[in-house]
PDB file of C-alpha atoms in Angstrom:
ATOM      1  CA  UNK A   1      54.724 -23.503 -41.169  1.00 49.00           C
ATOM      2  CA  UNK A   2      56.527 -25.206 -38.313  1.00 64.00           C
ATOM      3  CA  UNK A   3      55.996 -28.869 -37.534  1.00 70.00           C
ATOM      4  CA  UNK A   4      57.207 -31.431 -35.055  1.00 79.00           C
ATOM      5  CA  UNK A   5      59.761 -34.089 -35.901  1.00 84.00           C
ATOM      6  CA  UNK A   6      58.460 -37.469 -36.997  1.00 82.00           C
ATOM      7  CA  UNK A   7      60.955 -39.196 -34.699  1.00 86.00           C
ATOM      8  CA  UNK A   8      64.176 -38.602 -32.795  1.00 87.00           C
ATOM      9  CA  UNK A   9      66.272 -39.442 -35.868  1.00 87.00           C
ATOM     10  CA  UNK A  10      64.978 -36.333 -37.605  1.00 89.00           C
ATOM     11  CA  UNK A  11      65.942 -34.271 -34.581  1.00 88.00           C
ATOM     12  CA  UNK A  12      69.463 -35.704 -34.640  1.00 88.00           C
ATOM     13  CA  UNK A  13      69.713 -34.958 -38.358  1.00 90.00           C
ATOM     14  CA  UNK A  14      68.799 -31.310 -37.956  1.00 89.00           C
ATOM     15  CA  UNK A  15      71.218 -30.940 -35.051  1.00 89.00           C
ATOM     16  CA  UNK A  16      73.965 -32.552 -37.139  1.00 91.00           C
ATOM     17  CA  UNK A  17      73.345 -30.119 -39.988  1.00 91.00           C
ATOM     18  CA  UNK A  18      73.327 -27.162 -37.614  1.00 90.00           C
ATOM     19  CA  UNK A  19      76.694 -28.168 -36.132  1.00 90.00           C
ATOM     20  CA  UNK A  20      78.240 -28.303 -39.597  1.00 91.00           C
ATOM     21  CA  UNK A  21      76.660 -24.991 -40.556  1.00 91.00           C
ATOM     22  CA  UNK A  22      78.056 -23.406 -37.401  1.00 89.00           C
ATOM     23  CA  UNK A  23      81.560 -24.556 -38.326  1.00 90.00           C
ATOM     24  CA  UNK A  24      81.118 -23.210 -41.842  1.00 90.00           C
ATOM     25  CA  UNK A  25      79.561 -19.849 -41.017  1.00 87.00           C
ATOM     26  CA  UNK A  26      81.334 -18.883 -37.791  1.00 85.00           C
ATOM     27  CA  UNK A  27      84.376 -16.823 -38.668  1.00 78.00           C
ATOM     28  CA  UNK A  28      85.639 -15.857 -35.230  1.00 77.00           C
ATOM     29  CA  UNK A  29      87.594 -18.520 -33.331  1.00 78.00           C
ATOM     30  CA  UNK A  30      85.985 -21.374 -35.245  1.00 82.00           C
ATOM     31  CA  UNK A  31      89.230 -23.313 -35.747  1.00 87.00           C
ATOM     32  CA  UNK A  32      92.809 -23.185 -34.475  1.00 86.00           C
ATOM     33  CA  UNK A  33      94.829 -24.729 -37.304  1.00 90.00           C
ATOM     34  CA  UNK A  34      94.438 -26.673 -40.573  1.00 93.00           C
ATOM     35  CA  UNK A  35      94.631 -29.951 -38.632  1.00 90.00           C
ATOM     36  CA  UNK A  36      91.999 -28.739 -36.170  1.00 89.00           C
ATOM     37  CA  UNK A  37      89.768 -27.679 -39.056  1.00 92.00           C
ATOM     38  CA  UNK A  38      90.068 -31.085 -40.737  1.00 92.00           C
ATOM     39  CA  UNK A  39      89.274 -32.821 -37.455  1.00 89.00           C
ATOM     40  CA  UNK A  40      86.176 -30.690 -36.914  1.00 90.00           C
ATOM     41  CA  UNK A  41      85.022 -31.115 -40.512  1.00 93.00           C
ATOM     42  CA  UNK A  42      85.429 -34.904 -40.509  1.00 92.00           C
ATOM     43  CA  UNK A  43      83.828 -35.309 -37.080  1.00 90.00           C
ATOM     44  CA  UNK A  44      80.771 -33.295 -38.094  1.00 92.00           C
ATOM     45  CA  UNK A  45      80.372 -35.115 -41.387  1.00 92.00           C
ATOM     46  CA  UNK A  46      80.622 -38.478 -39.615  1.00 91.00           C
ATOM     47  CA  UNK A  47      78.016 -37.319 -37.109  1.00 90.00           C
ATOM     48  CA  UNK A  48      75.731 -36.396 -40.022  1.00 91.00           C
ATOM     49  CA  UNK A  49      76.335 -39.823 -41.537  1.00 90.00           C
ATOM     50  CA  UNK A  50      75.267 -41.562 -38.328  1.00 90.00           C
ATOM     51  CA  UNK A  51      72.215 -39.320 -38.042  1.00 89.00           C
ATOM     52  CA  UNK A  52      71.212 -39.945 -41.665  1.00 88.00           C
ATOM     53  CA  UNK A  53      71.442 -43.693 -41.093  1.00 88.00           C
ATOM     54  CA  UNK A  54      69.323 -43.474 -37.943  1.00 86.00           C
ATOM     55  CA  UNK A  55      72.086 -44.984 -35.820  1.00 87.00           C
ATOM     56  CA  UNK A  56      72.009 -42.301 -33.121  1.00 84.00           C
ATOM     57  CA  UNK A  57      68.407 -42.886 -32.106  1.00 81.00           C
ATOM     58  CA  UNK A  58      67.547 -45.143 -29.194  1.00 80.00           C
ATOM     59  CA  UNK A  59      65.124 -47.817 -30.398  1.00 81.00           C
ATOM     60  CA  UNK A  60      63.162 -47.635 -27.176  1.00 83.00           C
ATOM     61  CA  UNK A  61      62.618 -43.891 -27.481  1.00 81.00           C
ATOM     62  CA  UNK A  62      62.713 -43.329 -31.252  1.00 85.00           C
ATOM     63  CA  UNK A  63      59.084 -42.202 -31.232  1.00 84.00           C
ATOM     64  CA  UNK A  64      59.396 -40.247 -28.002  1.00 79.00           C
ATOM     65  CA  UNK A  65      58.509 -39.014 -25.572  1.00 85.00           C
ATOM     66  CA  UNK A  66      60.552 -35.826 -25.748  1.00 86.00           C
ATOM     67  CA  UNK A  67      61.890 -34.452 -22.484  1.00 87.00           C
ATOM     68  CA  UNK A  68      62.582 -30.983 -21.139  1.00 91.00           C
ATOM     69  CA  UNK A  69      66.287 -30.320 -21.634  1.00 91.00           C
ATOM     70  CA  UNK A  70      68.450 -27.347 -20.696  1.00 92.00           C
ATOM     71  CA  UNK A  71      71.889 -26.995 -22.291  1.00 88.00           C
ATOM     72  CA  UNK A  72      73.011 -24.628 -19.535  1.00 89.00           C
ATOM     73  CA  UNK A  73      72.063 -26.688 -16.479  1.00 90.00           C
ATOM     74  CA  UNK A  74      75.189 -26.628 -14.289  1.00 91.00           C
ATOM     75  CA  UNK A  75      76.177 -25.895 -10.667  1.00 92.00           C
ATOM     76  CA  UNK A  76      76.710 -22.183 -11.337  1.00 92.00           C
ATOM     77  CA  UNK A  77      73.028 -21.882 -12.253  1.00 95.00           C
ATOM     78  CA  UNK A  78      71.689 -23.695  -9.185  1.00 95.00           C
ATOM     79  CA  UNK A  79      70.934 -21.577  -6.110  1.00 97.00           C
ATOM     80  CA  UNK A  80      70.950 -23.124  -2.631  1.00 96.00           C
ATOM     81  CA  UNK A  81      69.849 -21.884   0.781  1.00 96.00           C
ATOM     82  CA  UNK A  82      71.738 -21.911   4.077  1.00 95.00           C
ATOM     83  CA  UNK A  83      70.832 -25.569   4.590  1.00 95.00           C
ATOM     84  CA  UNK A  84      72.403 -26.416   1.202  1.00 93.00           C
ATOM     85  CA  UNK A  85      69.007 -27.254  -0.234  1.00 95.00           C
ATOM     86  CA  UNK A  86      68.191 -26.326  -3.822  1.00 95.00           C
ATOM     87  CA  UNK A  87      66.166 -23.127  -3.780  1.00 97.00           C
ATOM     88  CA  UNK A  88      66.055 -22.266  -7.477  1.00 97.00           C
ATOM     89  CA  UNK A  89      67.493 -23.006 -10.905  1.00 95.00           C
ATOM     90  CA  UNK A  90      68.180 -20.070 -13.224  1.00 96.00           C
ATOM     91  CA  UNK A  91      69.205 -19.452 -16.853  1.00 94.00           C
ATOM     92  CA  UNK A  92      66.561 -21.464 -18.678  1.00 94.00           C
ATOM     93  CA  UNK A  93      66.848 -19.681 -22.027  1.00 92.00           C
ATOM     94  CA  UNK A  94      68.639 -22.644 -23.629  1.00 88.00           C
ATOM     95  CA  UNK A  95      65.806 -25.063 -22.858  1.00 91.00           C
ATOM     96  CA  UNK A  96      63.806 -27.114 -25.333  1.00 88.00           C
ATOM     97  CA  UNK A  97      62.073 -30.446 -25.867  1.00 88.00           C
ATOM     98  CA  UNK A  98      64.781 -32.975 -26.738  1.00 88.00           C
ATOM     99  CA  UNK A  99      64.935 -36.711 -27.457  1.00 88.00           C
ATOM    100  CA  UNK A 100      64.762 -38.750 -24.256  1.00 86.00           C
ATOM    101  CA  UNK A 101      68.239 -40.117 -24.999  1.00 85.00           C
ATOM    102  CA  UNK A 102      69.683 -36.719 -24.065  1.00 88.00           C
ATOM    103  CA  UNK A 103      68.912 -37.581 -20.433  1.00 88.00           C
ATOM    104  CA  UNK A 104      71.449 -40.402 -20.601  1.00 89.00           C
ATOM    105  CA  UNK A 105      74.346 -38.039 -21.287  1.00 89.00           C
ATOM    106  CA  UNK A 106      76.820 -37.827 -18.385  1.00 91.00           C
ATOM    107  CA  UNK A 107      76.961 -34.282 -16.961  1.00 91.00           C
ATOM    108  CA  UNK A 108      79.900 -32.398 -18.468  1.00 89.00           C
ATOM    109  CA  UNK A 109      80.044 -30.020 -15.507  1.00 92.00           C
ATOM    110  CA  UNK A 110      81.721 -32.545 -13.200  1.00 93.00           C
ATOM    111  CA  UNK A 111      84.957 -30.719 -14.053  1.00 92.00           C
ATOM    112  CA  UNK A 112      83.204 -27.317 -14.024  1.00 89.00           C
ATOM    113  CA  UNK A 113      84.916 -26.584 -17.355  1.00 90.00           C
ATOM    114  CA  UNK A 114      83.354 -27.551 -20.669  1.00 86.00           C
ATOM    115  CA  UNK A 115      85.402 -29.756 -23.034  1.00 85.00           C
ATOM    116  CA  UNK A 116      85.690 -26.975 -25.609  1.00 80.00           C
ATOM    117  CA  UNK A 117      87.141 -24.632 -22.958  1.00 85.00           C
ATOM    118  CA  UNK A 118      89.745 -27.093 -21.659  1.00 88.00           C
ATOM    119  CA  UNK A 119      93.078 -25.632 -22.741  1.00 86.00           C
ATOM    120  CA  UNK A 120      94.933 -28.954 -22.930  1.00 86.00           C
ATOM    121  CA  UNK A 121      92.451 -30.413 -25.412  1.00 79.00           C
ATOM    122  CA  UNK A 122      89.687 -33.006 -25.456  1.00 78.00           C
ATOM    123  CA  UNK A 123      91.840 -36.052 -24.687  1.00 81.00           C
ATOM    124  CA  UNK A 124      93.282 -34.411 -21.577  1.00 89.00           C
ATOM    125  CA  UNK A 125      89.805 -33.277 -20.535  1.00 90.00           C
ATOM    126  CA  UNK A 126      88.505 -36.845 -20.875  1.00 89.00           C
ATOM    127  CA  UNK A 127      91.410 -38.224 -18.836  1.00 91.00           C
ATOM    128  CA  UNK A 128      90.581 -35.864 -15.968  1.00 95.00           C
ATOM    129  CA  UNK A 129      86.834 -36.263 -16.392  1.00 93.00           C
ATOM    130  CA  UNK A 130      86.536 -40.047 -16.370  1.00 93.00           C
ATOM    131  CA  UNK A 131      87.528 -40.661 -12.703  1.00 95.00           C
ATOM    132  CA  UNK A 132      85.043 -38.017 -11.597  1.00 95.00           C
ATOM    133  CA  UNK A 133      82.352 -39.511 -13.798  1.00 95.00           C
ATOM    134  CA  UNK A 134      82.789 -42.956 -12.270  1.00 95.00           C
ATOM    135  CA  UNK A 135      82.653 -41.461  -8.764  1.00 96.00           C
ATOM    136  CA  UNK A 136      79.469 -39.617  -9.747  1.00 96.00           C
ATOM    137  CA  UNK A 137      77.939 -42.807 -11.152  1.00 96.00           C
ATOM    138  CA  UNK A 138      78.714 -44.749  -7.971  1.00 97.00           C
ATOM    139  CA  UNK A 139      76.945 -42.076  -5.934  1.00 97.00           C
ATOM    140  CA  UNK A 140      74.031 -42.045  -8.378  1.00 96.00           C
ATOM    141  CA  UNK A 141      73.712 -45.836  -8.275  1.00 97.00           C
ATOM    142  CA  UNK A 142      73.597 -45.790  -4.470  1.00 97.00           C
ATOM    143  CA  UNK A 143      70.875 -43.141  -4.514  1.00 97.00           C
ATOM    144  CA  UNK A 144      68.879 -45.011  -7.145  1.00 97.00           C
ATOM    145  CA  UNK A 145      68.937 -48.191  -5.040  1.00 97.00           C
ATOM    146  CA  UNK A 146      67.775 -46.196  -2.040  1.00 96.00           C
ATOM    147  CA  UNK A 147      64.864 -44.712  -3.992  1.00 96.00           C
ATOM    148  CA  UNK A 148      63.884 -48.090  -5.462  1.00 97.00           C
ATOM    149  CA  UNK A 149      63.739 -49.659  -1.997  1.00 96.00           C
ATOM    150  CA  UNK A 150      61.615 -46.744  -0.805  1.00 95.00           C
ATOM    151  CA  UNK A 151      59.255 -47.227  -3.741  1.00 95.00           C
ATOM    152  CA  UNK A 152      59.976 -43.820  -5.264  1.00 95.00           C
ATOM    153  CA  UNK A 153      61.764 -45.093  -8.379  1.00 94.00           C
ATOM    154  CA  UNK A 154      61.222 -47.932 -10.838  1.00 94.00           C
ATOM    155  CA  UNK A 155      63.996 -50.126 -12.202  1.00 92.00           C
ATOM    156  CA  UNK A 156      63.116 -48.893 -15.694  1.00 88.00           C
ATOM    157  CA  UNK A 157      63.734 -45.289 -14.626  1.00 90.00           C
ATOM    158  CA  UNK A 158      67.329 -45.539 -13.416  1.00 94.00           C
ATOM    159  CA  UNK A 159      69.896 -43.492 -15.341  1.00 93.00           C
ATOM    160  CA  UNK A 160      73.286 -44.731 -14.143  1.00 94.00           C
ATOM    161  CA  UNK A 161      73.633 -47.759 -16.496  1.00 93.00           C
ATOM    162  CA  UNK A 162      72.607 -45.696 -19.522  1.00 91.00           C
ATOM    163  CA  UNK A 163      74.998 -42.903 -18.565  1.00 92.00           C
ATOM    164  CA  UNK A 164      77.831 -45.385 -18.193  1.00 91.00           C
ATOM    165  CA  UNK A 165      77.063 -46.836 -21.616  1.00 87.00           C
ATOM    166  CA  UNK A 166      76.774 -43.442 -23.302  1.00 85.00           C
ATOM    167  CA  UNK A 167      80.235 -42.401 -22.079  1.00 85.00           C
ATOM    168  CA  UNK A 168      81.723 -44.538 -24.851  1.00 75.00           C
ATOM    169  CA  UNK A 169      82.944 -42.183 -27.559  1.00 70.00           C
ATOM    170  CA  UNK A 170      80.806 -42.206 -30.702  1.00 69.00           C
ATOM    171  CA  UNK A 171      83.824 -42.485 -32.969  1.00 73.00           C
ATOM    172  CA  UNK A 172      85.041 -45.755 -31.461  1.00 77.00           C
ATOM    173  CA  UNK A 173      81.555 -47.079 -30.780  1.00 79.00           C
ATOM    174  CA  UNK A 174      80.485 -46.908 -34.419  1.00 81.00           C
ATOM    175  CA  UNK A 175      83.733 -46.919 -36.391  1.00 80.00           C
ATOM    176  CA  UNK A 176      86.139 -48.959 -34.273  1.00 80.00           C
ATOM    177  CA  UNK A 177      89.444 -48.098 -32.620  1.00 78.00           C
ATOM    178  CA  UNK A 178      91.570 -45.313 -34.032  1.00 75.00           C
ATOM    179  CA  UNK A 179      94.833 -45.874 -32.194  1.00 73.00           C
ATOM    180  CA  UNK A 180      96.674 -43.118 -34.058  1.00 71.00           C
ATOM    181  CA  UNK A 181      94.103 -40.505 -33.058  1.00 70.00           C
ATOM    182  CA  UNK A 182      94.359 -39.125 -36.593  1.00 76.00           C
ATOM    183  CA  UNK A 183      90.901 -38.174 -37.812  1.00 79.00           C
ATOM    184  CA  UNK A 184      92.033 -38.248 -41.438  1.00 82.00           C
ATOM    185  CA  UNK A 185      92.087 -42.040 -41.080  1.00 84.00           C
ATOM    186  CA  UNK A 186      88.282 -41.804 -41.137  1.00 87.00           C
ATOM    187  CA  UNK A 187      88.112 -40.090 -44.526  1.00 88.00           C
ATOM    188  CA  UNK A 188      87.309 -43.364 -46.249  1.00 88.00           C
ATOM    189  CA  UNK A 189      83.999 -43.446 -44.386  1.00 89.00           C
ATOM    190  CA  UNK A 190      82.774 -40.271 -46.083  1.00 89.00           C
ATOM    191  CA  UNK A 191      81.249 -39.905 -49.562  1.00 89.00           C
ATOM    192  CA  UNK A 192      83.876 -38.913 -52.174  1.00 90.00           C
ATOM    193  CA  UNK A 193      82.218 -35.527 -52.734  1.00 89.00           C
ATOM    194  CA  UNK A 194      82.703 -34.564 -49.082  1.00 91.00           C
ATOM    195  CA  UNK A 195      86.343 -35.657 -49.169  1.00 91.00           C
ATOM    196  CA  UNK A 196      87.028 -33.693 -52.355  1.00 90.00           C
ATOM    197  CA  UNK A 197      85.881 -30.358 -50.920  1.00 90.00           C
ATOM    198  CA  UNK A 198      87.605 -30.700 -47.541  1.00 92.00           C
ATOM    199  CA  UNK A 199      90.881 -28.991 -48.453  1.00 93.00           C
ATOM    200  CA  UNK A 200      89.017 -26.136 -50.119  1.00 91.00           C
ATOM    201  CA  UNK A 201      86.941 -25.829 -46.945  1.00 92.00           C
ATOM    202  CA  UNK A 202      90.095 -25.813 -44.790  1.00 93.00           C
ATOM    203  CA  UNK A 203      91.711 -23.156 -46.982  1.00 92.00           C
ATOM    204  CA  UNK A 204      88.653 -20.913 -46.668  1.00 90.00           C
ATOM    205  CA  UNK A 205      88.502 -21.269 -42.890  1.00 91.00           C
ATOM    206  CA  UNK A 206      92.217 -20.526 -42.526  1.00 91.00           C
ATOM    207  CA  UNK A 207      91.821 -17.456 -44.720  1.00 88.00           C
ATOM    208  CA  UNK A 208      88.962 -16.282 -42.500  1.00 85.00           C
ATOM    209  CA  UNK A 209      91.073 -16.912 -39.411  1.00 85.00           C
ATOM    210  CA  UNK A 210      93.971 -14.894 -40.806  1.00 82.00           C
ATOM    211  CA  UNK A 211      91.704 -12.021 -41.783  1.00 77.00           C
ATOM    212  CA  UNK A 212      90.134 -12.037 -38.334  1.00 69.00           C
ATOM    213  CA  UNK A 213      93.387 -12.063 -36.375  1.00 58.00           C
ATOM    214  CA  UNK A 214      95.756  -9.963 -38.488  1.00 53.00           C
ATOM    215  CA  UNK A 215      95.454  -6.158 -38.454  1.00 51.00           C
ATOM    216  CA  UNK A 216      95.169  -4.594 -41.880  1.00 49.00           C
ATOM    217  CA  UNK A 217      95.673  -1.004 -42.898  1.00 39.00           C
ATOM    218  CA  UNK A 218      92.477   0.720 -43.924  1.00 44.00           C
ATOM    219  CA  UNK A 219      91.613   4.410 -44.041  1.00 46.00           C
ATOM    220  CA  UNK A 220      95.014   5.324 -42.653  1.00 45.00           C
ATOM    221  CA  UNK A 221      94.639   3.344 -39.432  1.00 45.00           C
ATOM    222  CA  UNK A 222      94.928  -0.214 -38.203  1.00 44.00           C
ATOM    223  CA  UNK A 223      91.691  -2.147 -38.197  1.00 44.00           C
ATOM    224  CA  UNK A 224      90.657  -5.755 -38.125  1.00 44.00           C
ATOM    225  CA  UNK A 225      89.446  -7.353 -41.305  1.00 44.00           C
ATOM    226  CA  UNK A 226      86.502  -8.842 -39.440  1.00 44.00           C
ATOM    227  CA  UNK A 227      84.910  -5.385 -39.574  1.00 45.00           C
ATOM    228  CA  UNK A 228      84.169  -5.759 -43.288  1.00 48.00           C
ATOM    229  CA  UNK A 229      81.977  -8.792 -42.646  1.00 47.00           C
ATOM    230  CA  UNK A 230      79.379  -6.576 -41.009  1.00 47.00           C
ATOM    231  CA  UNK A 231      79.376  -3.714 -43.498  1.00 48.00           C
ATOM    232  CA  UNK A 232      76.667  -3.219 -46.162  1.00 51.00           C
ATOM    233  CA  UNK A 233      76.962  -5.890 -48.817  1.00 50.00           C
ATOM    234  CA  UNK A 234      78.868  -8.272 -46.556  1.00 47.00           C
ATOM    235  CA  UNK A 235      76.242 -10.948 -47.155  1.00 47.00           C
ATOM    236  CA  UNK A 236      77.823 -11.563 -50.548  1.00 42.00           C
ATOM    237  CA  UNK A 237      80.851 -12.928 -48.690  1.00 51.00           C
ATOM    238  CA  UNK A 238      78.879 -15.653 -46.931  1.00 53.00           C
ATOM    239  CA  UNK A 239      80.363 -19.137 -47.460  1.00 60.00           C
ATOM    240  CA  UNK A 240      78.804 -21.677 -49.825  1.00 64.00           C
ATOM    241  CA  UNK A 241      76.161 -24.118 -48.635  1.00 71.00           C
ATOM    242  CA  UNK A 242      78.242 -26.908 -47.127  1.00 76.00           C
ATOM    243  CA  UNK A 243      75.134 -29.043 -46.584  1.00 79.00           C
ATOM    244  CA  UNK A 244      74.703 -29.423 -50.322  1.00 75.00           C
ATOM    245  CA  UNK A 245      77.837 -31.573 -50.605  1.00 74.00           C
ATOM    246  CA  UNK A 246      77.408 -35.328 -50.357  1.00 64.00           C
ATOM    247  CA  UNK A 247      74.356 -36.161 -48.266  1.00 56.00           C
ATOM    248  CA  UNK A 248      71.612 -33.981 -46.856  1.00 48.00           C
ATOM    249  CA  UNK A 249      70.331 -35.221 -43.540  1.00 47.00           C
ATOM    250  CA  UNK A 250      67.720 -32.689 -42.506  1.00 45.00           C
ATOM    251  CA  UNK A 251      64.064 -33.781 -42.540  1.00 46.00           C
ATOM    252  CA  UNK A 252      62.525 -33.190 -45.944  1.00 44.00           C
ATOM    253  CA  UNK A 253      65.898 -32.810 -47.648  1.00 42.00           C
ATOM    254  CA  UNK A 254      66.080 -36.557 -48.157  1.00 42.00           C
ATOM    255  CA  UNK A 255      63.273 -36.515 -50.692  1.00 40.00           C
ATOM    256  CA  UNK A 256      64.201 -33.166 -52.206  1.00 37.00           C
ATOM    257  CA  UNK A 257      61.092 -31.383 -50.944  1.00 38.00           C
ATOM    258  CA  UNK A 258      63.059 -28.878 -48.855  1.00 42.00           C
ATOM    259  CA  UNK A 259      66.556 -27.516 -48.651  1.00 41.00           C
ATOM    260  CA  UNK A 260      68.296 -28.366 -45.350  1.00 40.00           C
ATOM    261  CA  UNK A 261      67.759 -24.834 -44.070  1.00 42.00           C
ATOM    262  CA  UNK A 262      64.084 -24.850 -45.082  1.00 44.00           C
ATOM    263  CA  UNK A 263      63.611 -28.223 -43.426  1.00 39.00           C
ATOM    264  CA  UNK A 264      65.213 -27.009 -40.216  1.00 39.00           C
ATOM    265  CA  UNK A 265      63.078 -23.877 -40.317  1.00 41.00           C
ATOM    266  CA  UNK A 266      59.921 -25.886 -40.919  1.00 39.00           C
ATOM    267  CA  UNK A 267      60.817 -28.050 -37.960  1.00 36.00           C
ATOM    268  CA  UNK A 268      61.034 -24.938 -35.802  1.00 38.00           C
ATOM    269  CA  UNK A 269      64.784 -25.074 -35.136  1.00 36.00           C
ATOM    270  CA  UNK A 270      65.803 -21.852 -36.890  1.00 35.00           C
TER     271      UNK A 270
END
């Protein structure tokens, strides 16, 4: 039976678990190299740690209200008329009720290219994004002041200060400066059990990557090893439950009443 989350921290916990599961279960184009795999593994485990400790939730909105949120809201999905007025917004299939804090996230689409699709990497994306973000925030602040003067907006409803604050990277905000940029420097923040299995995890992901990208001879012709993952019996090749290592952050899993997947399912997320 599905249920709602008790607070926004539970929502963050389920999302954190789902991100780690996605990294574990996705075989195609999940990682680029051993270093990239370690970075993704550590980042997701640290995110789970913050979620488990309730440090991602906004105190003001911990108990709600939830807000309508669409992951795919971007210029390409906004239709305008000849007068450049918004006529419609399309592609709402990735919409859901999310913690109010989601509204404080700066819009990624200011560069029209998502961070994960930026070929030069996240740091280069951020360097190009930041000037555009500050220009956007200046325009937003001016509009907010205009609406406040007109009586259409309350001081408590403005978004620009919260967006500016949320631009600070989580890693530095919660764990301090990492001047080297080496994510392995954060390993000491994780439980020993999660550190111990990392190299085994990296080896498995690299093996999956090699099998997915390298042609192999089968039945007298070249084929890609990824084909075998979708044949009868392929379920036996599914990776181990990565959520069972170290801490479990999903609602219900903390007291042992549910597995992480069961908790996420009960919460209506999967």
